[in-house]
mmCIF file of C-alpha atoms and ligand atoms in Angstrom:
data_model
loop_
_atom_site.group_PDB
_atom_site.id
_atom_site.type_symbol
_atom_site.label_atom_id
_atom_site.label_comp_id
_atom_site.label_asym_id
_atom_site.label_seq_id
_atom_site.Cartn_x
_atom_site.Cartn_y
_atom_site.Cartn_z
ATOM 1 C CA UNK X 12 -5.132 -26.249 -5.602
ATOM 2 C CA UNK X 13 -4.513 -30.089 -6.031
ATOM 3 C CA UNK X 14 -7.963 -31.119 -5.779
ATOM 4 C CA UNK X 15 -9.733 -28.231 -7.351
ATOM 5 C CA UNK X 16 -11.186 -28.711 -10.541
ATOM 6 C CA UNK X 17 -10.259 -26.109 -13.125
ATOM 7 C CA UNK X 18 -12.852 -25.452 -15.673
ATOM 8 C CA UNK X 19 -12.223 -23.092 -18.638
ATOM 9 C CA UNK X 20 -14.824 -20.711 -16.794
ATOM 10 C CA UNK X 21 -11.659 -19.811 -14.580
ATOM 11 C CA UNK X 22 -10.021 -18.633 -17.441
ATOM 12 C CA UNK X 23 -12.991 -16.024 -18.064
ATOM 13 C CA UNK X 24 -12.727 -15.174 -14.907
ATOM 14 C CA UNK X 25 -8.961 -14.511 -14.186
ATOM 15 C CA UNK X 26 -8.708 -12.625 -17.734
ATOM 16 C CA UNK X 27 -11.762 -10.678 -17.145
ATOM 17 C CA UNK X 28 -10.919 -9.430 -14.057
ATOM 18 C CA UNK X 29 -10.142 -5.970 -15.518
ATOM 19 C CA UNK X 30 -13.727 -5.289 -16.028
ATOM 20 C CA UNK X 31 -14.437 -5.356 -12.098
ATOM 21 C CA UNK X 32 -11.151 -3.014 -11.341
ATOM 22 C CA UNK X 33 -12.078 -0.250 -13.995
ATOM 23 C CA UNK X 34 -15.974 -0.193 -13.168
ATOM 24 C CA UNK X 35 -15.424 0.135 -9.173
ATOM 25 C CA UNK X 36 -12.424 2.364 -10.247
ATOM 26 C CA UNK X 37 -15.056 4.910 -11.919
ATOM 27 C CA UNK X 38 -17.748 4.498 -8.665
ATOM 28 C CA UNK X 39 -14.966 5.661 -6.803
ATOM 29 C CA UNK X 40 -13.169 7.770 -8.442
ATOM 30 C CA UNK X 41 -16.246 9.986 -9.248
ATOM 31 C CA UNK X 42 -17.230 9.930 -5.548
ATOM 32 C CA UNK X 43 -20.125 8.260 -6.194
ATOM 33 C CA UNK X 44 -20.437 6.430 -2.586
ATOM 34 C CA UNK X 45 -19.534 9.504 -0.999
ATOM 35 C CA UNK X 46 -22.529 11.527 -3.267
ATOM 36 C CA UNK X 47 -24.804 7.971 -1.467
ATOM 37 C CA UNK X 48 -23.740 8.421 2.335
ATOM 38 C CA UNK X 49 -27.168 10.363 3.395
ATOM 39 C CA UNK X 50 -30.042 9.261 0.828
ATOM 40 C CA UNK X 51 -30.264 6.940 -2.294
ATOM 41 C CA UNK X 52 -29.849 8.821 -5.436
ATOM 42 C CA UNK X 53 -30.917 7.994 -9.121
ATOM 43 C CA UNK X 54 -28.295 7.771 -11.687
ATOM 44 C CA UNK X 55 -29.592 10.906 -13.319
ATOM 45 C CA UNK X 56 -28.884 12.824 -10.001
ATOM 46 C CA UNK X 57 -25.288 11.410 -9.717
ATOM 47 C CA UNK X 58 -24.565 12.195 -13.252
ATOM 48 C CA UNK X 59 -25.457 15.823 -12.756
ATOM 49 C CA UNK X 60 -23.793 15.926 -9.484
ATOM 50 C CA UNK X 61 -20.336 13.863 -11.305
ATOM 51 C CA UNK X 62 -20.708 15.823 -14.715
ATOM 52 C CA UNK X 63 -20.789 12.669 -16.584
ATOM 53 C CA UNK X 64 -22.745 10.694 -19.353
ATOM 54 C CA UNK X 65 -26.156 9.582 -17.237
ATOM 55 C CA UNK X 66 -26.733 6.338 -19.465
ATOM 56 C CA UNK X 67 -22.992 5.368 -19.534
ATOM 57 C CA UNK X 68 -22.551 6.536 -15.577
ATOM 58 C CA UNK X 69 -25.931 3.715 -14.801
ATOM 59 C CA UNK X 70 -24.269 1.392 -16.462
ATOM 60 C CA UNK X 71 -20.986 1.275 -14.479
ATOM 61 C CA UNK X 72 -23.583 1.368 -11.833
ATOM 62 C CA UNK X 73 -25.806 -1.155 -12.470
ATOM 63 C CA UNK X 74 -22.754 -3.625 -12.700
ATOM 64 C CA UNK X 75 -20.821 -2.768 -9.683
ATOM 65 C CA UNK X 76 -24.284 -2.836 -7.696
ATOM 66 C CA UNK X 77 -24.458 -6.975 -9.106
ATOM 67 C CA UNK X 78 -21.092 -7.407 -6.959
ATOM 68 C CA UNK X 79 -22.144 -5.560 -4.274
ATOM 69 C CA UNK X 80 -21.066 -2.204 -4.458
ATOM 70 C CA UNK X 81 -24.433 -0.696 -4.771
ATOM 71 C CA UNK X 82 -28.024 -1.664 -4.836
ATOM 72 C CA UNK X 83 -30.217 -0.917 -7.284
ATOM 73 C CA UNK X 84 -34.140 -0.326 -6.705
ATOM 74 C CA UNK X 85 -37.032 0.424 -8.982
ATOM 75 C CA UNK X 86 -36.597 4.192 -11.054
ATOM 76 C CA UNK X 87 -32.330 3.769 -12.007
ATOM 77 C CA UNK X 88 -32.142 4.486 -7.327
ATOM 78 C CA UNK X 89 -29.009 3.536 -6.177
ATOM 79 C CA UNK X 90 -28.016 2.776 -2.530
ATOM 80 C CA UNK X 91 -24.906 1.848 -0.634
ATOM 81 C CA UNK X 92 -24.206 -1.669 -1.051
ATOM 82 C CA UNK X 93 -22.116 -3.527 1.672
ATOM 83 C CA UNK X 94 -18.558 -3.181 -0.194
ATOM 84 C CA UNK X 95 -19.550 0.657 -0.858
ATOM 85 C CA UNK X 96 -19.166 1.263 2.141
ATOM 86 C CA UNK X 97 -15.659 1.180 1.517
ATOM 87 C CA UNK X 98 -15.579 3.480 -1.191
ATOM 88 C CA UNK X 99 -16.620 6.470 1.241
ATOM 89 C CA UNK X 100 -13.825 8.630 2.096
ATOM 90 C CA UNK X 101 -14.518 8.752 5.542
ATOM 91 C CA UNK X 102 -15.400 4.938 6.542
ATOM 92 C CA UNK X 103 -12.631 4.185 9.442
ATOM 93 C CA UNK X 104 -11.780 1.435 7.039
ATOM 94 C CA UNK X 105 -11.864 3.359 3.337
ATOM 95 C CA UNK X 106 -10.318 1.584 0.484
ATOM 96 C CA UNK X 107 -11.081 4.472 -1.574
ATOM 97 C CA UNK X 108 -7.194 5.349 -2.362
ATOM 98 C CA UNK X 109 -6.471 2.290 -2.791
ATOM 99 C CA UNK X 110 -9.040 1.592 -5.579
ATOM 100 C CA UNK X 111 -7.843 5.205 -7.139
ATOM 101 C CA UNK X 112 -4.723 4.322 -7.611
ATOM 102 C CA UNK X 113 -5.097 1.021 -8.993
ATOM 103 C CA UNK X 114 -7.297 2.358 -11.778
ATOM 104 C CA UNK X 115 -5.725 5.721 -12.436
ATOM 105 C CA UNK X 116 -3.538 6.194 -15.418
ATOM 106 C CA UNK X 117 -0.051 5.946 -14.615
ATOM 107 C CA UNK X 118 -0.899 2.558 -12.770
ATOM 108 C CA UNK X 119 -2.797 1.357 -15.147
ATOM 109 C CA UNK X 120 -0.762 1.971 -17.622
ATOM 110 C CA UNK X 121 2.430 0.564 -16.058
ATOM 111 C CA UNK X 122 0.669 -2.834 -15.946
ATOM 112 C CA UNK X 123 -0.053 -2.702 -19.399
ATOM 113 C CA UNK X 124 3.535 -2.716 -20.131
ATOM 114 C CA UNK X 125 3.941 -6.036 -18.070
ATOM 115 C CA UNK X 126 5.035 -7.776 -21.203
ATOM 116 C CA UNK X 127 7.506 -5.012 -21.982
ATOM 117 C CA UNK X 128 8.579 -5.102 -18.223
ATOM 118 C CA UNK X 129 9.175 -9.002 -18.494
ATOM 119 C CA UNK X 130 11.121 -8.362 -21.856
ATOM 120 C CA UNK X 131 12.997 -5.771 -20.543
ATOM 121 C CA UNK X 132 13.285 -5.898 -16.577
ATOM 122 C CA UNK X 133 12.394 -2.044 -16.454
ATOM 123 C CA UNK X 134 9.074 -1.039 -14.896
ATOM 124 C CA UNK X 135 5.762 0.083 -16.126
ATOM 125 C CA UNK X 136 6.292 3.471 -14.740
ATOM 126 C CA UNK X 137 10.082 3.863 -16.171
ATOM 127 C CA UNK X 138 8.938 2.657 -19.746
ATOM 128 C CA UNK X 139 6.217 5.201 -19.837
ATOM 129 C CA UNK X 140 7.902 8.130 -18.187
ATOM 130 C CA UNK X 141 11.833 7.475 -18.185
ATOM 131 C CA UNK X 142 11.495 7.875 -14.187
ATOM 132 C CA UNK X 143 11.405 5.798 -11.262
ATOM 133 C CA UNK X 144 8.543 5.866 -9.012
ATOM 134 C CA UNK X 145 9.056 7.961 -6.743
ATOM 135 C CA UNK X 146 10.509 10.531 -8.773
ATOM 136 C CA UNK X 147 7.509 10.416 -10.910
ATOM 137 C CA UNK X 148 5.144 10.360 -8.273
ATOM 138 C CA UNK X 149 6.931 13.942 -6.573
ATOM 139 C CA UNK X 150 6.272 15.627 -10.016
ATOM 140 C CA UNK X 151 2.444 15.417 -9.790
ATOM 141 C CA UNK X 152 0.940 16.341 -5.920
ATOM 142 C CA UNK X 153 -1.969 14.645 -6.400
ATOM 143 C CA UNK X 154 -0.648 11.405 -6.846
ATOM 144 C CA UNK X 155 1.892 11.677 -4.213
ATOM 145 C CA UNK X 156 -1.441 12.107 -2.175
ATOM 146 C CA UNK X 157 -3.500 8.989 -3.643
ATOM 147 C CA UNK X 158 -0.069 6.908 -2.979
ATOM 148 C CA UNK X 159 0.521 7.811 0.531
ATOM 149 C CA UNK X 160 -3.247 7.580 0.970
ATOM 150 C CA UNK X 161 -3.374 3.766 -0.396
ATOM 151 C CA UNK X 162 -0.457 3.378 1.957
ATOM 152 C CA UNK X 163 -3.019 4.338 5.072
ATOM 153 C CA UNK X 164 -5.950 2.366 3.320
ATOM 154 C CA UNK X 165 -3.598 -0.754 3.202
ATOM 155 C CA UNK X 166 -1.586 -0.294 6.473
ATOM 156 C CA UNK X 167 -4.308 0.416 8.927
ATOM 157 C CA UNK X 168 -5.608 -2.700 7.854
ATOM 158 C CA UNK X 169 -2.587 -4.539 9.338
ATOM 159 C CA UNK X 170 -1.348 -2.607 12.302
ATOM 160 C CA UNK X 171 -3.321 -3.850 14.849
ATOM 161 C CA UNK X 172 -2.293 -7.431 14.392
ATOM 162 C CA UNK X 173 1.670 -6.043 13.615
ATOM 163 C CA UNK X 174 1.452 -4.182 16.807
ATOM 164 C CA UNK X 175 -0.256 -7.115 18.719
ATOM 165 C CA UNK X 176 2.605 -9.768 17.492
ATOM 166 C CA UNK X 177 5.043 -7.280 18.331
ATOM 167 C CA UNK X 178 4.466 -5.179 21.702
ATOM 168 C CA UNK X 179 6.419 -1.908 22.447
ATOM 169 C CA UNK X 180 6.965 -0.894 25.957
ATOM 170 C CA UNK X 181 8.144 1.740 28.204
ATOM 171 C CA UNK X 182 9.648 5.260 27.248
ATOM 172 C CA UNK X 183 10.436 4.506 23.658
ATOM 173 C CA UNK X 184 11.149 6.460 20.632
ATOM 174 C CA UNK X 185 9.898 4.956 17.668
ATOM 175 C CA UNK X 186 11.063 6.489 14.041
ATOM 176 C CA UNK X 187 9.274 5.275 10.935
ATOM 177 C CA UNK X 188 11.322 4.763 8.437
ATOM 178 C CA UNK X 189 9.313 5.642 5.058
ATOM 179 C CA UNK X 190 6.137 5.638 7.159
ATOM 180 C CA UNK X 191 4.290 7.889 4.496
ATOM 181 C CA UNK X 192 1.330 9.189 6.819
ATOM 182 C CA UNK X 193 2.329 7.182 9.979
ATOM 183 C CA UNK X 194 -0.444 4.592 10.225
ATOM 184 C CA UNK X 195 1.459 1.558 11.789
ATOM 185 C CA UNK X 196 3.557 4.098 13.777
ATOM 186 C CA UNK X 197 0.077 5.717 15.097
ATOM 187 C CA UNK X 198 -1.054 2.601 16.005
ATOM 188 C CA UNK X 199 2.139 1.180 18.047
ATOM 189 C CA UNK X 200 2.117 4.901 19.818
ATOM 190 C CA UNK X 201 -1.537 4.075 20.440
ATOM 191 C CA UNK X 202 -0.358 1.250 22.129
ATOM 192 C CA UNK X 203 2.345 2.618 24.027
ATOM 193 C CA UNK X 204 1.112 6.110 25.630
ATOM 194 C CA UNK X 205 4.702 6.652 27.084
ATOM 195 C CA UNK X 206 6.354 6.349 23.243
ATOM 196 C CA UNK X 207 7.193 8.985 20.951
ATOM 197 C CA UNK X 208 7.290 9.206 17.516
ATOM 198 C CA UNK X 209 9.538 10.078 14.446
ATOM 199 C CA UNK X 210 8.011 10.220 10.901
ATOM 200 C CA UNK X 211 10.541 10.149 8.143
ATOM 201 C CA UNK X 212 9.969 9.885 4.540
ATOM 202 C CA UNK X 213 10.288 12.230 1.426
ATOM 203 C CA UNK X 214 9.382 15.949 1.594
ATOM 204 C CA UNK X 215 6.523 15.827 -0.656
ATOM 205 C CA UNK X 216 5.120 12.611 1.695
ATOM 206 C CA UNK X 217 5.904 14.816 4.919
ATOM 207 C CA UNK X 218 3.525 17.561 3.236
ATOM 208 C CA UNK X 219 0.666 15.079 2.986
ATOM 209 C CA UNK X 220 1.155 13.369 6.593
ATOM 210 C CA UNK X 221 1.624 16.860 8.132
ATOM 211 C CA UNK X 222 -2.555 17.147 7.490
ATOM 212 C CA UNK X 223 -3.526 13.756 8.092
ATOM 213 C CA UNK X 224 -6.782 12.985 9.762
ATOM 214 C CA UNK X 225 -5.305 9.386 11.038
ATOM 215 C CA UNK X 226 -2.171 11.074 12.834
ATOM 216 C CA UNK X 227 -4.349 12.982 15.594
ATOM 217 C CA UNK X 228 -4.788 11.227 18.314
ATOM 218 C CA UNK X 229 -1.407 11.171 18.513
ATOM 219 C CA UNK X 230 0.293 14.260 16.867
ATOM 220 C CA UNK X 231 1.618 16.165 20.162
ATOM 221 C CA UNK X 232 3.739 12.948 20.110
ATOM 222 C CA UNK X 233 5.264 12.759 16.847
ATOM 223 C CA UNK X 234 8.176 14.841 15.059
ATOM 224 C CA UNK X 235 7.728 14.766 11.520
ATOM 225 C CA UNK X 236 11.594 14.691 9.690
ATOM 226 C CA UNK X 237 11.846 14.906 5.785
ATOM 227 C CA UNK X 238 15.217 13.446 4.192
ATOM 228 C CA UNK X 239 16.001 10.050 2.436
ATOM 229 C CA UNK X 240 17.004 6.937 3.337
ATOM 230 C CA UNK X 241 19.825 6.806 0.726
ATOM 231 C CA UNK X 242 21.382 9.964 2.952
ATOM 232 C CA UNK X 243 20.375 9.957 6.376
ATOM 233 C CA UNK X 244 17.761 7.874 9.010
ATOM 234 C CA UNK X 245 16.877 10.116 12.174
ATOM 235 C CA UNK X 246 19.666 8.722 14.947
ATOM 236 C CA UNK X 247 17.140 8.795 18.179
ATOM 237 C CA UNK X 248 15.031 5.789 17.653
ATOM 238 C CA UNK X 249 14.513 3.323 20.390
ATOM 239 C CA UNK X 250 13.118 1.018 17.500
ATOM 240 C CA UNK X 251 13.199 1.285 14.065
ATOM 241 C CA UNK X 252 10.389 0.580 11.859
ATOM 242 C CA UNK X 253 10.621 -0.351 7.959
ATOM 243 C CA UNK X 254 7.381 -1.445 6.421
ATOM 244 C CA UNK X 255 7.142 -2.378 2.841
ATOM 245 C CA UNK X 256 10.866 -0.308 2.322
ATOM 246 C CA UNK X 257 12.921 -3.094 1.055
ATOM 247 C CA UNK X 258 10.274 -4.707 -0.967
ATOM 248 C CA UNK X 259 10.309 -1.133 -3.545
ATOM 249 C CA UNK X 260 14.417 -1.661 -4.193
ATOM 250 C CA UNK X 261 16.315 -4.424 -5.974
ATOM 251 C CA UNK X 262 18.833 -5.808 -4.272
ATOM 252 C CA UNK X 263 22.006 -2.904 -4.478
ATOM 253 C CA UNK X 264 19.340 -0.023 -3.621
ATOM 254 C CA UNK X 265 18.149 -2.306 -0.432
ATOM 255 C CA UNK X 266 21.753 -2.571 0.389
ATOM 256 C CA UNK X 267 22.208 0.858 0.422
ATOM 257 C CA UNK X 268 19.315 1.860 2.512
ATOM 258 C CA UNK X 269 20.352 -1.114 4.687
ATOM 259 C CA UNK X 270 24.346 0.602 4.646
ATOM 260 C CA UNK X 271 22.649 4.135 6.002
ATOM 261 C CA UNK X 272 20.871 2.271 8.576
ATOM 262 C CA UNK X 273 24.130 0.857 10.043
ATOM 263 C CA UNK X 274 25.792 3.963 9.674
ATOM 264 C CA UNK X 275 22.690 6.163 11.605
ATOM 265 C CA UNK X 276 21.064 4.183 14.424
ATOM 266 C CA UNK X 277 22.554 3.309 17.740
ATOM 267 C CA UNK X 278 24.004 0.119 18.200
ATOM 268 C CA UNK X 279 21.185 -0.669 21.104
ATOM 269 C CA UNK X 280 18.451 0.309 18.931
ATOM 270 C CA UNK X 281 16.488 -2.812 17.266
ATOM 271 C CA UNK X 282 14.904 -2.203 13.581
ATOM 272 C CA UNK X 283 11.711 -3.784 12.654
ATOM 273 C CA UNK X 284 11.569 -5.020 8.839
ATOM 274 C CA UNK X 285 8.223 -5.590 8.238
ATOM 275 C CA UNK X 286 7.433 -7.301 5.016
ATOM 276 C CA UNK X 287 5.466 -10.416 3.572
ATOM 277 C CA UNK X 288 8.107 -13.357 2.513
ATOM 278 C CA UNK X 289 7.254 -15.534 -0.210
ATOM 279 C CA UNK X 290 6.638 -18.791 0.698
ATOM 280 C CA UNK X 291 7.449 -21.993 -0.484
ATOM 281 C CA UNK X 292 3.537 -23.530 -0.124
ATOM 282 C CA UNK X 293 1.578 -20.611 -0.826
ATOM 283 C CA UNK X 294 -1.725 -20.732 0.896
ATOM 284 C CA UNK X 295 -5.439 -20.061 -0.918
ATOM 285 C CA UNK X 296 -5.540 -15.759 0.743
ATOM 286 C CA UNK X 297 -1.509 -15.750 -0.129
ATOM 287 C CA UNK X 298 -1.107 -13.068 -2.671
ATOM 288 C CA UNK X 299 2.779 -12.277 -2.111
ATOM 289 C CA UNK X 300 3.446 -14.024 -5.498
ATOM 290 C CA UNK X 301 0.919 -11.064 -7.338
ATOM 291 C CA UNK X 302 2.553 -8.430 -4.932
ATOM 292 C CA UNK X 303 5.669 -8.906 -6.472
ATOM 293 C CA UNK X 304 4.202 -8.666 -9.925
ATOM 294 C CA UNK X 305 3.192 -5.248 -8.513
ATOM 295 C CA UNK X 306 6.729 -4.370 -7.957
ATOM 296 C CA UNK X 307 7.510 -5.340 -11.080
ATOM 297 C CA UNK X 308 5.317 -3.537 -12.782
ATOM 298 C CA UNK X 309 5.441 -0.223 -10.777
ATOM 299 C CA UNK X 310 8.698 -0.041 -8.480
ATOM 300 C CA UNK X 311 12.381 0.447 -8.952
ATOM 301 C CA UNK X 312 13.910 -3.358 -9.103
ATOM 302 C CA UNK X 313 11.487 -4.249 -6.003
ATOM 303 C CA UNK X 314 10.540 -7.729 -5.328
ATOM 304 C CA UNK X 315 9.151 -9.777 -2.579
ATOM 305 C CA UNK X 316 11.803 -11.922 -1.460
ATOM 306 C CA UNK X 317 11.857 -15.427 0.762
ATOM 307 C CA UNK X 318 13.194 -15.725 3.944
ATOM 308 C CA UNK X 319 16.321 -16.832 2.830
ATOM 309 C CA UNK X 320 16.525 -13.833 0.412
ATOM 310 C CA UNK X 321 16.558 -11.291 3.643
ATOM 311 C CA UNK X 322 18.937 -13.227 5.070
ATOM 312 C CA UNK X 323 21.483 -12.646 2.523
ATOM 313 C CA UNK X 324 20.718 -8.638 2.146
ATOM 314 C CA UNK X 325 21.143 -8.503 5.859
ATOM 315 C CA UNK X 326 24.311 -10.481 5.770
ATOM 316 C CA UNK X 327 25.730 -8.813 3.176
ATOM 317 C CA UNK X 328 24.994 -5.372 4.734
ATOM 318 C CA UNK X 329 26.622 -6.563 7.821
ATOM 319 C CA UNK X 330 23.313 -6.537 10.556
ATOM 320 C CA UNK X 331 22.103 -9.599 12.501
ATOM 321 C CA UNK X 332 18.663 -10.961 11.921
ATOM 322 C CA UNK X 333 17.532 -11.902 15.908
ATOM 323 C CA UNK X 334 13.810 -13.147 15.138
ATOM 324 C CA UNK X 335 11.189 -13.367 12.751
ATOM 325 C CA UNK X 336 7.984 -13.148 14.236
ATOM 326 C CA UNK X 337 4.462 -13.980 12.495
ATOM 327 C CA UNK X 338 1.560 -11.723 12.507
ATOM 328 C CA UNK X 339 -2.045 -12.532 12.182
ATOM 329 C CA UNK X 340 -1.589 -11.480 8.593
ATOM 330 C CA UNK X 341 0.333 -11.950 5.842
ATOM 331 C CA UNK X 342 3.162 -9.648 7.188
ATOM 332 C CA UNK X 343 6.387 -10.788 9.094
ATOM 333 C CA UNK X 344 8.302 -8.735 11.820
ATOM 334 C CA UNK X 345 12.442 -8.995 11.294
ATOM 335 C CA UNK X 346 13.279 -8.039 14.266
ATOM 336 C CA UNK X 347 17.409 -6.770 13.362
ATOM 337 C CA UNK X 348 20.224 -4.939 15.495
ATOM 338 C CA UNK X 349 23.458 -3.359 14.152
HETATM 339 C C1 SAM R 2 5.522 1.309 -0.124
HETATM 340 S S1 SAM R 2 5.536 2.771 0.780
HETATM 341 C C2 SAM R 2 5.415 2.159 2.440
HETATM 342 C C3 SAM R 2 4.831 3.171 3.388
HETATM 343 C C4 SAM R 2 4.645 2.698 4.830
HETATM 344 N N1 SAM R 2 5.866 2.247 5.437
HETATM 345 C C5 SAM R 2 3.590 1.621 4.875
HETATM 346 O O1 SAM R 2 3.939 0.439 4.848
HETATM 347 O O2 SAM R 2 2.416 1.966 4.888
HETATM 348 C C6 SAM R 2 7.219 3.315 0.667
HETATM 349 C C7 SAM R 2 7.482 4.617 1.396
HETATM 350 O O3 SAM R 2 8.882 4.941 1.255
HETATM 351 C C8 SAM R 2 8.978 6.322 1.016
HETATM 352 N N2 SAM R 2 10.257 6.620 0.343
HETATM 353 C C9 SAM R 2 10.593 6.341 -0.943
HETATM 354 N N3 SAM R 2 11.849 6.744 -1.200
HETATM 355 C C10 SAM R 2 12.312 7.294 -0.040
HETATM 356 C C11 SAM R 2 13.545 7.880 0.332
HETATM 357 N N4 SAM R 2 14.549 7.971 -0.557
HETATM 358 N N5 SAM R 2 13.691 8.316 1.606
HETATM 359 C C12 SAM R 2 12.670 8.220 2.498
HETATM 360 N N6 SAM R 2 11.466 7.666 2.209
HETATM 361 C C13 SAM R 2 11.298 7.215 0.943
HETATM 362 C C14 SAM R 2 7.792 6.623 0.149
HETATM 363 O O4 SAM R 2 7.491 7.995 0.108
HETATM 364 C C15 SAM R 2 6.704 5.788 0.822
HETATM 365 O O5 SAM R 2 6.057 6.483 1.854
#
């Protein structure tokens, strides 16, 4: 940052950057990259086949395809772009949920209330609906879906390099604590061929991960157990996994799920908190600092918290921090026992 020289261009940019999320939001929320996957279509034919506005639908079009979501050819054709690829539902690395839920209402709306957040400490979500997120998100299936599905879009990103920093061996059982639809579990049982699995999260998340595509290569290994964290935490684990858990509680909501952990898992077992932590110099890809804004904006009290702020909620719940190991991403591995 020191030596980069700010013009008030990068104003236009940072303020504008709204335009980009709602414009791929509508490519992909209509399906449009999925409608693309076997020929180029003109914007007429997507506009039939989306049951929107043609002129307004090529105009979303015509923008996203000048940052590379699409390409545009003579006649209003559209192709795939590079980053449309993305936007397909079934591209091994889809981003499609993830864009969804960024632009879709509730989300949206909750960061318009960022001002009213700051002014208030309350989230987006529990200013608009008077609940917090995941009680809101239970009410409506469909966004229980898109969330668990951005979940997948964002974890299978990172599990390979997770799994890589930390290796599980031998006869294991590994329960995912709040694992939505199991990606980083999937991957450390595709890893480990001796391991089994334990899936634990909410009902309504169980429902979704019960019929997801990403669980099966491995679903004769995994038991899928619905309950919550504030109550219970399966007792057979081997190792413990807890990505992105803490980071959606303040500080007295961590504690507690911290309190069931103690009170659930052997005393042999070792728990993996896997989160990002805030650093002190953030580097140029470093987006922790915006991640937290997210919790802000969305979660119940969340927050992404430094180093020294895990060390105090695992002190204070009474569980030793052993290691913290890096991962070729912006994630860290906590490795804690009872
Ligand atoms: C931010 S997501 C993280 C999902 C997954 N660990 C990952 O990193 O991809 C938080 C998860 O916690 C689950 N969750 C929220 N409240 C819970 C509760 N009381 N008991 C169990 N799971 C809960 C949510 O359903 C969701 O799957």
């Amino acid at each position: 940052m020191e030596n980069k020289q700010f013009t008030p261009t990068d104003v236009i940019t940072h303020i504008c950057g709204y335009w980009t999320t709602q414009a791929v939001y509508v490519v992909s929320r209509l399906g449009v990259c999925d409608h693309l996957k076997e020929s180029p279509k003109t914007a007429g034919q997507l506009a039939k086949l989306t049951n929107t506005n043609p002129e307004a639908l090529y105009r979303v079009m015509r923008a996203v395809a000048s940052i590379g979501y699409l390409i545009e050819a003579d006649g209003r054709k559209f192709s795939l772009g590079p980053l449309g690829e993305f936007l397909k539902s079934d591209h091994p690395a889809t981003m499609r949920s993830f864009v969804n839920m960024h632009g879709d209402s509730w989300h949206w709306d909750a960061w318009g209330k960022l001002l009213d957040s700051v002014k208030t400490g309350k989230s987006g979500v529990e200013i608009n609906s008077g609940m917090e997120l995941f009680e809101f998100l239970k009410r409506e299936p469909e966004n229980t879906q898109t969330f668990s599905d951005t979940m997948s879009n964002l974890s299978r990103r990172v599990a390979p390099v997770i799994a890589d920093a930390y290796p599980i061996a031998g006869d294991v059982t590994i329960v995912d604590v709040g694992g939505a639809t199991g990606a980083l579990l999937a991957e450390f049982l595709n890893k480990n061929t001796k391991a089994k699995g334990v899936l634990f999260d909410l009902p309504e998340v169980i429902a979704v991960a019960k019929t997801s595509p990403g669980l099966s290569s491995v679903k004769g290994r995994i038991r899928f157990e619905e309950g919550s964290f504030f109550e219970k935490i399966p007792s057979e684990g081997d190792i413990y996994l807890m990505k992105y858990i803490l980071h959606d509680r303040d500080d007295s909501r961590a504690s507690k799920i911290l309190g069931t952990l103690r009170t659930s898992v052997p005393k042999s077992s070792k728990i993996l908190i896997v989160e990002q932590l805030i650093q002190k110099d953030p580097g140029p890809e470093d987006r922790s600092r915006f991640v937290d804004l997210e919790m802000l904006a969305v979660t119940p009290g969340g927050r992404e918290r430094t180093e020294q702020d895990f060390r105090n909620l695992l002190d204070a719940a009474g569980l030793s921090l052993n290691k913290i190991v890096p991962t070729k991403s912006p994630f860290f591995v906590l490795e804690v026992t009872v």
